């Protein structure tokens, strides 16, 4: 069942699909922060992240009428579209992710500190950071091998074959880790 | 109960790491398996939530204005020309641009471009310019490189070209701007390449440009033409 926020998102998107630019602007306000944060993290370059964000929102505008609530939330739809566009850019440039590497060591505490610092400097992002901390806490409860596999799979442009090669693990093992990690995230996020 | 192998596929499908054949096969299964559709929905939400762990960043306010302007222009353009007509107008340019993507030519690093442009700008920097790299749509001019810095608010740009072969007797290269609201590309002048295959100059289009979609260079009759006639030899999307 859709939450009240999700219903608002769906209504804004439906209005945007009918050509309502003000509704689109409100949807931008709601989604741009998380999408931009993802773009900066994956691309490691604010200029590229801004270009990517522009691409994504133009796509959101053009494809608003195609959105299907049976397939994903508006947030999920936009986020995965953004991720796809970012990966296209990463692959086009032949880059490899710099931000996310193995997260089975002490790096986790460092990233938490970075998040906390960001929030102190940006009062308007408190809510988003709370959400980030919530998901991060859930992520940290996953077994290290699953967390590592799922972060690589989500935040990089690597295919599952490449992840298996990078982690020096059999493909079947990597697939299982990604699947188990995602299933556990699904269960805990839904709580 | 969904078999583990299918759950593996679902996770990889959500993360978009399946290849085209695997995706097609999975989508086929998805159409007839309601339980699998539910799993995919939930996995999508879980994956999207992962993005929240990225350090919080806020896009600049200027970006919102830029995006809303582009949307407004697109809406205006769609209502004035209609989707079918628009698609015909853009078809050759879109094909050419797609070609570039397939050729993988647009792989020049953004930082490198910025450095080169900063050098090219010399004492007359173009702050806030849009940077565009042009490449050969048919792969013939692989060594040639053209970079444009376009400043929309001033309606001017700077182009830097290297390794461009001579246009040939009775021919000139001509620069074009593909604009969102003009049916035909707008001429931005003749390009004179020196004996080393280099050109660097400031240009200003014949008409006001609302929103640049792409820049292109064509090979035309000597002196240039008001409307493009010759083949497009380089193109780049803005």
Coordinates of C-alpha atoms in Angstrom, one line a residue, chain B:
Chain B
X1 CA 8.1 -20.2 -3.6
X2 CA 10.5 -18.7 -6.1
X3 CA 13.5 -20.8 -6.9
X4 CA 16.8 -19.3 -5.7
X5 CA 18.2 -19.2 -9.2
X6 CA 15.2 -17.0 -10.2
X7 CA 15.7 -14.9 -7.2
X8 CA 19.3 -14.4 -8.2
X9 CA 18.1 -13.3 -11.6
X10 CA 15.6 -10.9 -10.0
X11 CA 18.4 -9.2 -8.0
X12 CA 20.6 -8.8 -11.0
X13 CA 17.7 -7.6 -13.1
X14 CA 16.9 -4.9 -10.5
X15 CA 20.5 -3.9 -10.4
X16 CA 20.6 -3.9 -14.3
X17 CA 23.6 -6.2 -14.5
X18 CA 21.9 -8.8 -16.7
X19 CA 22.9 -8.8 -20.4
X20 CA 20.2 -8.1 -23.0
X21 CA 19.4 -11.8 -23.6
X22 CA 19.2 -12.6 -19.9
X23 CA 16.9 -9.5 -19.3
X24 CA 14.6 -10.5 -22.1
X25 CA 14.3 -14.0 -20.8
X26 CA 13.7 -12.8 -17.3
X27 CA 11.1 -10.3 -18.4
X28 CA 9.3 -13.1 -20.2
X29 CA 9.2 -15.0 -17.0
X30 CA 8.0 -11.8 -15.2
X31 CA 4.9 -11.5 -17.3
X32 CA 3.5 -14.8 -16.1
X33 CA 4.7 -14.9 -12.5
X34 CA 2.9 -12.6 -10.1
X35 CA 5.0 -13.7 -7.2
X36 CA 8.1 -12.8 -9.1
X37 CA 6.7 -9.4 -9.9
X38 CA 6.1 -8.7 -6.3
X39 CA 9.7 -9.7 -5.4
X40 CA 11.1 -7.5 -8.2
X41 CA 9.0 -4.6 -6.9
X42 CA 10.3 -5.0 -3.4
X43 CA 13.9 -5.5 -4.5
X44 CA 13.6 -2.3 -6.5
X45 CA 12.6 -0.4 -3.5
X46 CA 15.4 -1.9 -1.4
X47 CA 17.9 -1.1 -4.1
X48 CA 16.7 2.5 -4.4
X49 CA 17.0 2.8 -0.6
X50 CA 20.7 1.9 -0.9
X51 CA 21.2 5.2 -2.7
X52 CA 20.3 7.0 0.5
X53 CA 23.6 5.9 2.0
X54 CA 25.4 8.3 -0.4
X55 CA 26.8 11.3 1.5
X56 CA 24.2 14.1 1.4
X57 CA 24.7 16.6 -1.4
X58 CA 22.5 19.5 -2.6
X59 CA 22.5 20.5 -6.2
X60 CA 23.1 24.2 -7.0
X61 CA 20.0 26.3 -7.4
X62 CA 21.2 27.3 -10.9
X63 CA 20.7 23.7 -12.0
X64 CA 17.0 23.7 -11.2
X65 CA 16.6 26.9 -13.3
X66 CA 18.5 25.3 -16.1
X67 CA 16.4 22.1 -16.0
X68 CA 13.1 24.0 -15.8
X69 CA 14.1 26.2 -18.7
X70 CA 14.9 23.1 -20.8
X71 CA 11.5 21.6 -19.9
X72 CA 9.7 24.8 -20.7
X73 CA 11.5 25.0 -24.1
X74 CA 10.7 21.4 -24.8
X75 CA 7.0 22.0 -24.0
X76 CA 6.9 25.1 -26.1
X77 CA 8.6 23.3 -28.9
X78 CA 6.4 20.3 -28.8
X79 CA 3.2 22.5 -28.8
X80 CA 4.4 24.6 -31.7
X81 CA 5.7 21.9 -34.0
X82 CA 4.0 18.7 -32.9
X83 CA 5.8 15.4 -32.1
X84 CA 5.7 13.9 -35.5
X85 CA 7.1 16.9 -37.3
X86 CA 9.7 17.4 -34.7
X87 CA 10.9 13.8 -35.0
X88 CA 11.4 14.2 -38.8
X89 CA 13.3 17.4 -38.3
X90 CA 15.7 15.9 -35.9
X91 CA 16.0 12.5 -37.5
X92 CA 19.3 13.0 -39.5
X93 CA 20.9 14.8 -36.6
X94 CA 19.7 12.2 -34.1
X95 CA 21.1 9.4 -36.3
X96 CA 24.4 11.2 -36.6
X97 CA 24.5 11.7 -32.9
X98 CA 23.7 8.1 -32.2
X99 CA 26.5 7.1 -34.4
X100 CA 28.9 8.9 -32.2
X101 CA 27.6 7.0 -29.2
X102 CA 28.1 3.7 -30.9
X103 CA 31.5 4.6 -32.1
X104 CA 32.4 5.4 -28.5
X105 CA 34.2 8.5 -29.6
X106 CA 32.9 10.8 -26.9
X107 CA 35.2 9.4 -24.2
X108 CA 37.3 12.5 -23.7
X109 CA 37.7 13.2 -20.0
X110 CA 35.8 16.2 -18.8
X111 CA 38.7 17.5 -16.8
X112 CA 41.0 17.3 -19.8
X113 CA 38.5 19.3 -21.8
X114 CA 38.3 21.9 -19.2
X115 CA 42.1 22.3 -19.1
X116 CA 42.4 22.5 -22.9
X117 CA 39.6 25.1 -23.1
X118 CA 41.1 27.1 -20.3
X119 CA 44.3 27.3 -22.4
X120 CA 42.3 28.1 -25.6
X121 CA 40.4 30.8 -23.8
X122 CA 43.6 32.6 -22.9
X123 CA 42.9 36.1 -21.6
X124 CA 39.3 36.0 -22.5
X125 CA 37.8 33.2 -20.4
X126 CA 34.2 32.1 -20.9
X127 CA 32.8 31.6 -17.5
X128 CA 29.9 29.2 -17.1
X129 CA 30.2 27.9 -20.6
X130 CA 28.7 24.7 -21.9
X131 CA 31.4 22.4 -23.1
X132 CA 30.8 20.2 -26.1
X133 CA 33.1 17.7 -27.9
X134 CA 32.5 17.0 -31.5
X135 CA 33.4 13.8 -33.2
X136 CA 33.1 12.2 -36.6
X137 CA 29.8 10.4 -37.1
X138 CA 31.2 8.0 -39.5
X139 CA 34.6 7.4 -37.9
X140 CA 36.5 8.9 -40.9
X141 CA 38.1 11.7 -39.0
X142 CA 39.3 9.8 -35.9
X143 CA 42.3 12.1 -35.3
X144 CA 40.4 15.3 -35.7
X145 CA 39.1 16.8 -32.5
X146 CA 36.8 19.8 -32.0
X147 CA 35.8 21.3 -28.7
X148 CA 33.3 24.1 -28.2
X149 CA 32.7 26.3 -25.3
X150 CA 29.3 27.9 -25.7
X151 CA 28.1 30.8 -23.6
X152 CA 24.3 30.9 -24.0
X153 CA 23.7 34.2 -22.2
X154 CA 26.2 36.0 -24.5
X155 CA 25.2 34.0 -27.6
X156 CA 28.9 33.4 -28.4
X157 CA 31.2 30.5 -28.3
X158 CA 34.8 29.5 -28.9
X159 CA 35.8 26.5 -31.0
X160 CA 39.2 24.8 -31.0
X161 CA 40.0 22.2 -33.6
X162 CA 43.1 20.1 -34.1
X163 CA 44.2 17.5 -36.6
X164 CA 41.6 18.6 -39.2
X165 CA 42.5 17.7 -42.8
X166 CA 42.2 20.5 -45.4
X167 CA 38.7 21.2 -46.6
X168 CA 39.9 20.8 -50.2
X169 CA 39.7 23.1 -53.3
X170 CA 36.5 25.1 -53.6
X171 CA 35.3 23.8 -50.2
X172 CA 35.0 25.2 -46.7
X173 CA 34.1 23.8 -43.3
X174 CA 31.0 25.4 -41.8
X175 CA 29.9 25.4 -38.2
X176 CA 26.2 24.8 -37.4
X177 CA 24.1 25.1 -34.2
X178 CA 21.2 22.7 -33.9
X179 CA 18.7 24.7 -31.8
X180 CA 15.6 23.4 -30.0
X181 CA 13.2 25.8 -31.6
X182 CA 14.6 26.3 -35.1
X183 CA 13.7 23.9 -37.8
X184 CA 17.0 24.2 -39.6
X185 CA 20.5 24.3 -38.1
X186 CA 21.8 27.9 -37.6
X187 CA 25.0 28.9 -39.3
X188 CA 27.8 29.9 -37.0
X189 CA 30.2 30.7 -39.8
X190 CA 33.0 29.3 -41.8
X191 CA 35.9 27.5 -40.2
X192 CA 39.3 28.3 -41.5
X193 CA 41.8 25.6 -40.6
X194 CA 45.5 26.4 -40.9
X195 CA 48.2 24.3 -42.5
X196 CA 48.6 22.3 -39.3
X197 CA 45.0 21.4 -39.2
X198 CA 44.3 23.8 -36.3
X199 CA 41.6 26.4 -35.9
X200 CA 40.7 28.4 -32.9
X201 CA 38.2 31.3 -33.0
X202 CA 35.2 32.9 -31.4
X203 CA 31.9 32.5 -33.3
X204 CA 28.5 34.1 -33.1
X205 CA 25.5 32.5 -34.8
X206 CA 23.4 34.3 -37.5
X207 CA 20.3 34.0 -35.4
X208 CA 19.4 34.0 -31.7
X209 CA 19.8 30.5 -30.2
X210 CA 17.3 29.5 -27.6
X211 CA 18.6 26.1 -26.5
X212 CA 21.5 24.3 -28.2
X213 CA 20.9 20.7 -28.9
X214 CA 24.0 20.0 -30.8
X215 CA 26.9 21.5 -32.8
X216 CA 27.9 20.2 -36.1
X217 CA 30.5 20.9 -38.8
X218 CA 29.7 20.2 -42.4
X219 CA 31.7 20.4 -45.6
X220 CA 30.2 23.1 -47.9
X221 CA 30.9 25.1 -51.0
X222 CA 33.6 27.7 -50.6
X223 CA 32.3 30.7 -48.7
X224 CA 29.6 28.8 -47.0
X225 CA 25.9 28.4 -47.5
X226 CA 22.8 29.8 -45.7
X227 CA 21.3 26.4 -45.3
X228 CA 23.3 23.2 -44.8
X229 CA 23.9 21.2 -48.0
X230 CA 27.0 19.2 -47.5
X231 CA 27.8 16.2 -45.4
X232 CA 28.1 16.4 -41.6
X233 CA 31.7 15.5 -40.8
X234 CA 31.6 16.2 -37.0
X235 CA 28.9 16.5 -34.5
X236 CA 28.4 16.7 -30.7
X237 CA 25.4 16.9 -28.5
X238 CA 25.2 19.8 -26.0

